[in-house]
């Protein structure tokens, strides 16, 4: 009968200890995280027109109200509502992918994730639910639509 060894082997033919594997995995995750932070910083520098910090802070209460209303709207597909609930949970979570105290990129991950989710919601449901549930000003709605990469619906 043949025996197959499942111990990972490093150079020199010595078996890898559990702590060496753990260090390798943690190092790999840290390297990927650092690369994503660099990409996020580059995106934030190249696209400052997306939404400024002052505008984002002004929009925050209306945006949270919009997300809550959209998530509670039973006329929207269940998959859309699940995405919105997960987004609200992410935004309310005290732990972020990128810590908010970091300048420029601290809130950029939140803005990008909100934009991606809103874009997917608008692609599935259209602009009408967004316009119907928006609690703020028309200028704020236009800014949210620009953030999501869409335009206002035509009358």
mmCIF file of C-alpha atoms in Angstrom:
data_model
loop_
_atom_site.group_PDB
_atom_site.id
_atom_site.type_symbol
_atom_site.label_atom_id
_atom_site.label_comp_id
_atom_site.label_asym_id
_atom_site.label_seq_id
_atom_site.Cartn_x
_atom_site.Cartn_y
_atom_site.Cartn_z
ATOM 1 C CA UNK A 1 0.000 0.000 0.000
ATOM 2 C CA UNK A 2 1.246 3.528 -0.891
ATOM 3 C CA UNK A 3 1.450 6.257 1.667
ATOM 4 C CA UNK A 4 1.014 9.908 0.661
ATOM 5 C CA UNK A 5 2.533 12.614 2.813
ATOM 6 C CA UNK A 6 0.384 15.731 3.319
ATOM 7 C CA UNK A 7 3.011 17.783 5.152
ATOM 8 C CA UNK A 8 3.925 20.914 3.190
ATOM 9 C CA UNK A 9 7.646 21.089 2.486
ATOM 10 C CA UNK A 10 9.832 24.189 2.396
ATOM 11 C CA UNK A 11 13.248 24.461 0.781
ATOM 12 C CA UNK A 12 15.770 21.964 1.949
ATOM 13 C CA UNK A 13 13.174 19.200 2.243
ATOM 14 C CA UNK A 14 12.144 20.050 5.835
ATOM 15 C CA UNK A 15 8.450 19.921 6.788
ATOM 16 C CA UNK A 16 6.735 23.279 7.405
ATOM 17 C CA UNK A 17 5.721 23.947 11.010
ATOM 18 C CA UNK A 18 2.223 25.285 11.748
ATOM 19 C CA UNK A 19 3.609 28.637 12.864
ATOM 20 C CA UNK A 20 5.582 29.015 9.624
ATOM 21 C CA UNK A 21 2.391 28.384 7.647
ATOM 22 C CA UNK A 22 0.508 30.886 9.813
ATOM 23 C CA UNK A 23 3.195 33.538 9.258
ATOM 24 C CA UNK A 24 3.093 32.869 5.500
ATOM 25 C CA UNK A 25 -0.714 33.237 5.395
ATOM 26 C CA UNK A 26 -0.708 36.395 7.537
ATOM 27 C CA UNK A 27 2.096 37.854 5.420
ATOM 28 C CA UNK A 28 0.183 37.115 2.224
ATOM 29 C CA UNK A 29 -2.991 38.713 3.574
ATOM 30 C CA UNK A 30 -1.028 41.783 4.728
ATOM 31 C CA UNK A 31 0.584 42.095 1.297
ATOM 32 C CA UNK A 32 -2.790 41.903 -0.491
ATOM 33 C CA UNK A 33 -4.266 44.431 1.979
ATOM 34 C CA UNK A 34 -1.371 46.847 1.381
ATOM 35 C CA UNK A 35 -1.800 46.527 -2.387
ATOM 36 C CA UNK A 36 -5.519 47.263 -2.085
ATOM 37 C CA UNK A 37 -4.794 50.320 0.081
ATOM 38 C CA UNK A 38 -2.383 51.634 -2.561
ATOM 39 C CA UNK A 39 -4.951 51.076 -5.316
ATOM 40 C CA UNK A 40 -7.634 52.805 -3.230
ATOM 41 C CA UNK A 41 -5.348 55.793 -2.595
ATOM 42 C CA UNK A 42 -4.554 56.059 -6.308
ATOM 43 C CA UNK A 43 -8.251 55.917 -7.166
ATOM 44 C CA UNK A 44 -9.075 58.621 -4.614
ATOM 45 C CA UNK A 45 -6.355 60.896 -6.034
ATOM 46 C CA UNK A 46 -7.370 60.383 -9.662
ATOM 47 C CA UNK A 47 -11.086 60.856 -9.032
ATOM 48 C CA UNK A 48 -11.451 63.694 -6.520
ATOM 49 C CA UNK A 49 -14.590 64.849 -8.327
ATOM 50 C CA UNK A 50 -16.557 61.809 -7.200
ATOM 51 C CA UNK A 51 -17.622 63.164 -3.815
ATOM 52 C CA UNK A 52 -15.670 65.433 -1.508
ATOM 53 C CA UNK A 53 -15.476 64.815 2.226
ATOM 54 C CA UNK A 54 -17.635 67.859 3.012
ATOM 55 C CA UNK A 55 -20.313 66.755 0.522
ATOM 56 C CA UNK A 56 -20.211 63.186 1.804
ATOM 57 C CA UNK A 57 -20.718 64.321 5.405
ATOM 58 C CA UNK A 58 -23.623 66.545 4.360
ATOM 59 C CA UNK A 59 -25.217 63.655 2.465
ATOM 60 C CA UNK A 60 -24.750 61.052 5.170
ATOM 61 C CA UNK A 61 -28.083 61.468 7.048
ATOM 62 C CA UNK A 62 -30.100 61.537 3.800
ATOM 63 C CA UNK A 63 -28.128 58.620 2.386
ATOM 64 C CA UNK A 64 -28.701 56.459 5.474
ATOM 65 C CA UNK A 65 -32.423 57.306 5.362
ATOM 66 C CA UNK A 66 -32.503 56.407 1.661
ATOM 67 C CA UNK A 67 -30.768 53.072 2.254
ATOM 68 C CA UNK A 68 -33.128 52.230 5.121
ATOM 69 C CA UNK A 69 -36.218 53.136 3.055
ATOM 70 C CA UNK A 70 -35.018 51.166 0.040
ATOM 71 C CA UNK A 71 -34.236 48.135 2.221
ATOM 72 C CA UNK A 72 -37.793 48.270 3.656
ATOM 73 C CA UNK A 73 -39.477 48.698 0.234
ATOM 74 C CA UNK A 74 -41.287 45.399 -0.434
ATOM 75 C CA UNK A 75 -41.752 46.310 -4.110
ATOM 76 C CA UNK A 76 -38.018 45.840 -4.678
ATOM 77 C CA UNK A 77 -36.585 42.405 -5.419
ATOM 78 C CA UNK A 78 -35.408 40.506 -2.333
ATOM 79 C CA UNK A 79 -31.809 40.349 -3.620
ATOM 80 C CA UNK A 80 -31.707 44.145 -3.809
ATOM 81 C CA UNK A 81 -33.040 44.490 -0.272
ATOM 82 C CA UNK A 82 -30.492 41.954 1.026
ATOM 83 C CA UNK A 83 -27.647 43.966 -0.565
ATOM 84 C CA UNK A 84 -28.955 47.132 1.071
ATOM 85 C CA UNK A 85 -29.243 45.511 4.509
ATOM 86 C CA UNK A 86 -25.697 44.154 4.186
ATOM 87 C CA UNK A 87 -24.490 47.626 3.168
ATOM 88 C CA UNK A 88 -26.189 49.215 6.175
ATOM 89 C CA UNK A 89 -24.594 46.597 8.416
ATOM 90 C CA UNK A 90 -21.171 47.315 6.923
ATOM 91 C CA UNK A 91 -21.586 51.063 7.383
ATOM 92 C CA UNK A 92 -22.693 50.649 10.999
ATOM 93 C CA UNK A 93 -19.907 48.189 11.827
ATOM 94 C CA UNK A 94 -17.164 49.799 13.950
ATOM 95 C CA UNK A 95 -14.423 47.872 12.112
ATOM 96 C CA UNK A 96 -13.656 49.032 8.568
ATOM 97 C CA UNK A 97 -11.574 47.629 5.729
ATOM 98 C CA UNK A 98 -9.633 50.888 5.810
ATOM 99 C CA UNK A 99 -9.562 52.744 9.172
ATOM 100 C CA UNK A 100 -11.474 56.020 8.920
ATOM 101 C CA UNK A 101 -8.738 58.044 10.628
ATOM 102 C CA UNK A 102 -6.427 57.641 7.608
ATOM 103 C CA UNK A 103 -6.467 60.828 5.525
ATOM 104 C CA UNK A 104 -8.000 60.698 2.032
ATOM 105 C CA UNK A 105 -8.519 56.932 1.900
ATOM 106 C CA UNK A 106 -10.177 56.511 5.313
ATOM 107 C CA UNK A 107 -13.681 57.128 4.021
ATOM 108 C CA UNK A 108 -12.926 56.277 0.396
ATOM 109 C CA UNK A 109 -13.691 52.586 0.949
ATOM 110 C CA UNK A 110 -17.129 53.474 2.343
ATOM 111 C CA UNK A 111 -17.846 55.820 -0.568
ATOM 112 C CA UNK A 112 -16.756 53.230 -3.139
ATOM 113 C CA UNK A 113 -18.801 50.431 -1.542
ATOM 114 C CA UNK A 114 -21.908 52.671 -1.304
ATOM 115 C CA UNK A 115 -21.441 53.702 -4.943
ATOM 116 C CA UNK A 116 -21.119 50.087 -6.100
ATOM 117 C CA UNK A 117 -24.199 48.942 -4.186
ATOM 118 C CA UNK A 118 -26.285 51.930 -5.353
ATOM 119 C CA UNK A 119 -25.169 51.317 -8.932
ATOM 120 C CA UNK A 120 -26.267 47.675 -8.708
ATOM 121 C CA UNK A 121 -29.607 48.704 -7.131
ATOM 122 C CA UNK A 122 -30.268 51.257 -9.874
ATOM 123 C CA UNK A 123 -29.333 48.757 -12.599
ATOM 124 C CA UNK A 124 -31.840 46.247 -11.217
ATOM 125 C CA UNK A 125 -34.641 48.572 -10.085
ATOM 126 C CA UNK A 126 -34.117 51.787 -12.066
ATOM 127 C CA UNK A 127 -33.929 55.393 -10.857
ATOM 128 C CA UNK A 128 -37.585 55.575 -9.821
ATOM 129 C CA UNK A 129 -37.237 53.937 -6.351
ATOM 130 C CA UNK A 130 -34.197 56.099 -5.641
ATOM 131 C CA UNK A 131 -36.095 59.271 -6.571
ATOM 132 C CA UNK A 132 -39.227 58.154 -4.692
ATOM 133 C CA UNK A 133 -37.382 57.451 -1.421
ATOM 134 C CA UNK A 134 -34.832 60.309 -1.502
ATOM 135 C CA UNK A 135 -35.477 62.525 1.561
ATOM 136 C CA UNK A 136 -33.109 65.372 0.679
ATOM 137 C CA UNK A 137 -32.769 68.129 -1.860
ATOM 138 C CA UNK A 138 -32.732 67.659 -5.646
ATOM 139 C CA UNK A 139 -29.052 68.719 -5.630
ATOM 140 C CA UNK A 140 -28.298 65.973 -3.113
ATOM 141 C CA UNK A 141 -30.140 63.427 -5.261
ATOM 142 C CA UNK A 142 -28.125 64.529 -8.304
ATOM 143 C CA UNK A 143 -24.921 64.073 -6.297
ATOM 144 C CA UNK A 144 -25.962 60.564 -5.194
ATOM 145 C CA UNK A 145 -26.840 59.677 -8.784
ATOM 146 C CA UNK A 146 -23.462 60.974 -9.929
ATOM 147 C CA UNK A 147 -21.802 58.939 -7.165
ATOM 148 C CA UNK A 148 -23.630 55.846 -8.409
ATOM 149 C CA UNK A 149 -22.617 56.590 -12.008
ATOM 150 C CA UNK A 150 -26.142 57.192 -13.246
ATOM 151 C CA UNK A 151 -28.189 60.201 -14.333
ATOM 152 C CA UNK A 152 -31.608 61.436 -13.369
ATOM 153 C CA UNK A 153 -34.517 59.836 -15.171
ATOM 154 C CA UNK A 154 -36.089 61.779 -17.977
ATOM 155 C CA UNK A 155 -39.646 63.158 -17.444
#
